Each structure stands twice: as C-alpha cells, then as structure tokens.
PDB file of C-alpha atoms in Angstrom:
ATOM      1  CA  MET A   3       0.000   0.000   0.000  1.00  0.00           C
ATOM      2  CA  LEU A   4       1.326   3.368  -1.043  1.00  0.00           C
ATOM      3  CA  ILE A   5       0.419   6.590   0.800  1.00  0.00           C
ATOM      4  CA  ARG A   6       0.578   9.755  -1.304  1.00  0.00           C
ATOM      5  CA  ASP A   7      -0.817  13.269  -1.468  1.00  0.00           C
ATOM      6  CA  ALA A   8      -4.302  13.424  -2.938  1.00  0.00           C
ATOM      7  CA  LEU A   9      -4.594  14.978  -6.375  1.00  0.00           C
ATOM      8  CA  GLU A  10      -7.501  16.757  -7.980  1.00  0.00           C
ATOM      9  CA  SER A  11      -7.681  13.828 -10.393  1.00  0.00           C
ATOM     10  CA  ASP A  12      -8.628  11.640  -7.380  1.00  0.00           C
ATOM     11  CA  VAL A  13     -11.894  13.518  -6.800  1.00  0.00           C
ATOM     12  CA  ASP A  14     -14.146  11.105  -8.726  1.00  0.00           C
ATOM     13  CA  ALA A  15     -12.728   8.031  -6.965  1.00  0.00           C
ATOM     14  CA  LEU A  16     -12.969   9.703  -3.554  1.00  0.00           C
ATOM     15  CA  SER A  17     -16.547  10.776  -4.244  1.00  0.00           C
ATOM     16  CA  GLU A  18     -17.458   7.200  -5.125  1.00  0.00           C
ATOM     17  CA  LEU A  19     -15.622   5.837  -2.060  1.00  0.00           C
ATOM     18  CA  THR A  20     -17.188   8.250   0.433  1.00  0.00           C
ATOM     19  CA  GLY A  21     -20.496   9.264  -1.113  1.00  0.00           C
ATOM     20  CA  ARG A  22     -19.511  12.904  -0.639  1.00  0.00           C
ATOM     21  CA  PRO A  23     -20.078  15.546  -3.307  1.00  0.00           C
ATOM     22  CA  ARG A  24     -17.213  16.096  -5.733  1.00  0.00           C
ATOM     23  CA  ASP A  25     -16.985  19.837  -5.000  1.00  0.00           C
ATOM     24  CA  VAL A  26     -16.630  19.210  -1.245  1.00  0.00           C
ATOM     25  CA  LEU A  27     -13.782  16.777  -1.859  1.00  0.00           C
ATOM     26  CA  ARG A  28     -12.109  19.094  -4.352  1.00  0.00           C
ATOM     27  CA  ASP A  29     -12.203  21.894  -1.761  1.00  0.00           C
ATOM     28  CA  GLN A  30     -10.710  19.570   0.871  1.00  0.00           C
ATOM     29  CA  ILE A  31      -7.842  18.646  -1.429  1.00  0.00           C
ATOM     30  CA  HIS A  32      -7.096  22.335  -2.007  1.00  0.00           C
ATOM     31  CA  ASP A  33      -7.587  23.526   1.592  1.00  0.00           C
ATOM     32  CA  ARG A  34      -6.209  20.710   3.759  1.00  0.00           C
ATOM     33  CA  SER A  35      -3.482  18.102   3.913  1.00  0.00           C
ATOM     34  CA  VAL A  36      -5.116  15.122   2.212  1.00  0.00           C
ATOM     35  CA  ARG A  37      -3.494  11.726   1.778  1.00  0.00           C
ATOM     36  CA  VAL A  38      -4.768   8.682  -0.070  1.00  0.00           C
ATOM     37  CA  ALA A  39      -3.901   5.019   0.352  1.00  0.00           C
ATOM     38  CA  VAL A  40      -3.422   3.356  -3.002  1.00  0.00           C
ATOM     39  CA  ASP A  41      -3.147  -0.288  -3.976  1.00  0.00           C
ATOM     40  CA  GLU A  42       0.164  -0.073  -5.823  1.00  0.00           C
ATOM     41  CA  GLU A  43      -0.787  -2.908  -8.166  1.00  0.00           C
ATOM     42  CA  LYS A  44      -3.928  -1.125  -9.384  1.00  0.00           C
ATOM     43  CA  GLU A  45      -2.876   2.527  -9.421  1.00  0.00           C
ATOM     44  CA  GLY A  46      -3.431   4.045 -12.823  1.00  0.00           C
ATOM     45  CA  GLU A  47      -4.838   0.860 -14.413  1.00  0.00           C
ATOM     46  CA  SER A  48      -8.125   2.413 -15.454  1.00  0.00           C
ATOM     47  CA  ALA A  49     -10.492   5.215 -14.591  1.00  0.00           C
ATOM     48  CA  ASP A  50     -12.919   2.655 -13.164  1.00  0.00           C
ATOM     49  CA  ASP A  51     -10.438   1.104 -10.739  1.00  0.00           C
ATOM     50  CA  ASP A  52      -7.746   3.550  -9.709  1.00  0.00           C
ATOM     51  CA  GLY A  53      -6.742   1.538  -6.652  1.00  0.00           C
ATOM     52  CA  ILE A  54      -7.673   4.112  -3.987  1.00  0.00           C
ATOM     53  CA  LEU A  55      -8.288   2.260  -0.727  1.00  0.00           C
ATOM     54  CA  GLY A  56      -8.963   5.232   1.555  1.00  0.00           C
ATOM     55  CA  PHE A  57      -8.244   8.850   2.399  1.00  0.00           C
ATOM     56  CA  ILE A  58      -7.611  11.158   5.325  1.00  0.00           C
ATOM     57  CA  ALA A  59      -7.804  14.959   5.491  1.00  0.00           C
ATOM     58  CA  PHE A  60      -6.349  17.011   8.330  1.00  0.00           C
ATOM     59  CA  ASP A  61      -5.147  20.448   9.328  1.00  0.00           C
ATOM     60  CA  ALA A  62      -3.673  22.133  12.386  1.00  0.00           C
ATOM     61  CA  GLN A  63      -5.485  24.877  14.278  1.00  0.00           C
ATOM     62  CA  SER A  64      -5.373  26.182  17.819  1.00  0.00           C
ATOM     63  CA  GLY A  65      -2.593  23.838  18.889  1.00  0.00           C
ATOM     64  CA  THR A  66      -4.317  20.635  17.711  1.00  0.00           C
ATOM     65  CA  VAL A  67      -4.244  18.490  14.593  1.00  0.00           C
ATOM     66  CA  HIS A  68      -7.850  18.124  13.417  1.00  0.00           C
ATOM     67  CA  VAL A  69      -8.780  15.168  11.240  1.00  0.00           C
ATOM     68  CA  THR A  70     -11.550  16.640   9.114  1.00  0.00           C
ATOM     69  CA  GLY A  71     -12.392  13.554   7.082  1.00  0.00           C
ATOM     70  CA  PHE A  72     -11.436   9.917   6.639  1.00  0.00           C
ATOM     71  CA  ASP A  73     -12.915   6.841   5.047  1.00  0.00           C
ATOM     72  CA  GLY A  74     -12.003   3.678   3.219  1.00  0.00           C
ATOM     73  CA  LYS A  75     -11.039   0.114   3.919  1.00  0.00           C
ATOM     74  CA  SER A  76     -10.184  -0.548   7.580  1.00  0.00           C
ATOM     75  CA  ARG A  77      -6.521  -1.402   7.019  1.00  0.00           C
ATOM     76  CA  ALA A  78      -6.094   1.685   4.843  1.00  0.00           C
ATOM     77  CA  MET A  79      -7.709   3.973   7.424  1.00  0.00           C
ATOM     78  CA  THR A  80      -5.450   2.589  10.150  1.00  0.00           C
ATOM     79  CA  ARG A  81      -2.359   3.212   8.028  1.00  0.00           C
ATOM     80  CA  LEU A  82      -3.582   6.658   6.953  1.00  0.00           C
ATOM     81  CA  PHE A  83      -3.879   7.823  10.576  1.00  0.00           C
ATOM     82  CA  GLU A  84      -0.085   7.528  10.784  1.00  0.00           C
ATOM     83  CA  GLU A  85       0.059  10.712   8.673  1.00  0.00           C
ATOM     84  CA  PRO A  86      -1.609  13.181  11.099  1.00  0.00           C
ATOM     85  CA  ARG A  87      -0.074  11.272  14.030  1.00  0.00           C
ATOM     86  CA  GLY A  88       3.422  11.752  12.625  1.00  0.00           C
ATOM     87  CA  PHE A  89       2.726  15.431  12.047  1.00  0.00           C
ATOM     88  CA  GLY A  90       1.389  15.750  15.604  1.00  0.00           C
ATOM     89  CA  VAL A  91       4.464  14.081  17.075  1.00  0.00           C
ATOM     90  CA  ARG A  92       6.841  16.317  15.096  1.00  0.00           C
ATOM     91  CA  GLU A  93       4.951  19.480  16.058  1.00  0.00           C
ATOM     92  CA  GLY A  94       4.021  18.480  19.628  1.00  0.00           C
ATOM     93  CA  LEU A  95       0.278  18.567  18.887  1.00  0.00           C
ATOM     94  CA  ASP A  96      -2.457  16.184  19.983  1.00  0.00           C
ATOM     95  CA  ILE A  97      -4.943  14.901  17.400  1.00  0.00           C
ATOM     96  CA  GLU A  98      -8.730  15.194  17.429  1.00  0.00           C
ATOM     97  CA  VAL A  99     -11.421  13.683  15.240  1.00  0.00           C
ATOM     98  CA  VAL A 100     -15.218  13.781  15.298  1.00  0.00           C
ATOM     99  CA  VAL A 101     -17.043  10.607  14.225  1.00  0.00           C
ATOM    100  CA  PRO A 102     -20.795  10.028  13.768  1.00  0.00           C
ATOM    101  CA  ASP A 103     -22.050   7.740  16.539  1.00  0.00           C
ATOM    102  CA  ASP A 104     -23.896   5.508  14.080  1.00  0.00           C
ATOM    103  CA  ASP A 105     -20.724   4.785  12.063  1.00  0.00           C
ATOM    104  CA  SER A 106     -19.470   1.858  14.119  1.00  0.00           C
ATOM    105  CA  ARG A 107     -16.736   0.906  11.653  1.00  0.00           C
ATOM    106  CA  ARG A 108     -15.040   4.300  11.863  1.00  0.00           C
ATOM    107  CA  VAL A 109     -15.661   4.583  15.624  1.00  0.00           C
ATOM    108  CA  GLU A 110     -13.918   1.217  16.121  1.00  0.00           C
ATOM    109  CA  THR A 111     -11.059   2.288  13.852  1.00  0.00           C
ATOM    110  CA  VAL A 112     -10.229   5.375  15.923  1.00  0.00           C
ATOM    111  CA  LYS A 113     -10.588   3.442  19.197  1.00  0.00           C
ATOM    112  CA  ASP A 114      -8.276   0.707  17.913  1.00  0.00           C
ATOM    113  CA  ILE A 115      -5.676   3.348  17.046  1.00  0.00           C
ATOM    114  CA  GLY A 116      -5.798   4.657  20.616  1.00  0.00           C
ATOM    115  CA  PHE A 117      -8.154   7.614  20.462  1.00  0.00           C
ATOM    116  CA  VAL A 118     -10.333   8.117  23.518  1.00  0.00           C
ATOM    117  CA  SER A 119     -13.724   9.776  23.703  1.00  0.00           C
ATOM    118  CA  VAL A 120     -13.631  13.272  25.168  1.00  0.00           C
ATOM    119  CA  GLY A 121     -17.349  13.933  24.874  1.00  0.00           C
ATOM    120  CA  ASP A 122     -20.111  14.737  22.479  1.00  0.00           C
ATOM    121  CA  GLY A 123     -19.237  16.362  19.202  1.00  0.00           C
ATOM    122  CA  PRO A 124     -21.404  18.682  17.109  1.00  0.00           C
ATOM    123  CA  ARG A 125     -24.444  17.360  15.260  1.00  0.00           C
ATOM    124  CA  PHE A 126     -23.933  16.903  11.517  1.00  0.00           C
ATOM    125  CA  ASP A 127     -27.018  16.574   9.332  1.00  0.00           C
ATOM    126  CA  GLY A 128     -29.025  15.623  12.411  1.00  0.00           C
ATOM    127  CA  ARG A 129     -26.545  12.882  13.377  1.00  0.00           C
ATOM    128  CA  SER A 130     -24.976  12.843  16.834  1.00  0.00           C
ATOM    129  CA  THR A 131     -21.193  12.577  16.974  1.00  0.00           C
ATOM    130  CA  THR A 132     -18.436  11.860  19.457  1.00  0.00           C
ATOM    131  CA  GLN A 133     -15.206  13.800  19.698  1.00  0.00           C
ATOM    132  CA  PHE A 134     -12.104  11.627  20.089  1.00  0.00           C
ATOM    133  CA  ARG A 135      -8.599  12.690  21.091  1.00  0.00           C
ATOM    134  CA  LEU A 136      -5.196  11.055  20.777  1.00  0.00           C
ATOM    135  CA  GLU A 137      -2.503  12.522  22.981  1.00  0.00           C
ATOM    136  CA  VAL A 138       0.936  12.242  21.453  1.00  0.00           C
ATOM    137  CA  ASN A 139       4.336  12.597  23.015  1.00  0.00           C
ATOM    138  CA  GLU A 140       7.938  12.529  21.852  1.00  0.00           C
ATOM    139  CA  GLU A 141       8.316   8.836  22.725  1.00  0.00           C
ATOM    140  CA  ASP A 142       5.693   8.044  20.058  1.00  0.00           C
ATOM    141  CA  ASP A 143       8.260   8.967  17.418  1.00  0.00           C
ATOM    142  CA  GLU A 144      10.782   6.359  18.543  1.00  0.00           C
TER     143      GLU A 144
END
C-alpha cells in the first residue's frame, strides 16, 4: 500500500468511495493536507479502478491536529492515521477527530488506534457525533 498526497484527479474516486459531493472533496484537497492510500498494483490501471483504498484529510489549528475527514477500507484507514499522528508528534500537537455515533466501523477504527472519547461532538445533518482525542508525546516517534 502506497500513501501519497491526494490529487484533484482523485476527486471522482474519492466521491465514489465516500459518497460525498465532488466539490466538497475538491475543496478539501485544495484547503487541507489530504493523503490517499493506493493499492500499488492497481494505481493508474483504469479510470474505473484507480486503486484508492482510503483517504484522510487534516489540518492544524489552535494547537491541535484536526482530522476533518477519513474513510475507506479498515486497514487503509489505520495506516492513513499515521500521517496526522506523525505530524502531531513532530509538532508536539495532539490529534482530534469527530465521528458520527452511528458509524461503528469508523468509531472502532479510531478506538483501535488509541483515540479516547472526550465527549459529544457537534451534530452533523441531524446525526450525533463523538469527539475523540489522541494525545501524542515525543516517545511516540521512537
């Protein structure tokens, strides 16, 4: 699995993967750090199967790395979280993510990585969410 920066040409595949509108994903790619996990054997084979296994978008604000979007296959999501974690370790910043409560697959992914619930998050489209936090320290980089 290869991790690389997302490109505007990835928008269609990411829209299909996540069900999100193309313009929202295009804006994320331009406004945030966005990485994609790619199946190296399938990358570039065809427009129908570009090999994208998942994505993660994040930025840093107010002394915290905020994961603003992630989705994909479980193993890809786990690997993709190494990107904001590595950034957080280098910069001395903890990481936060908000996950819809009814998305058990993504909730389990962040818990398995080591995130802990720090309370209710904002409601998105009428859905309740939980805010998760991962505290990082210099030893995490070793």
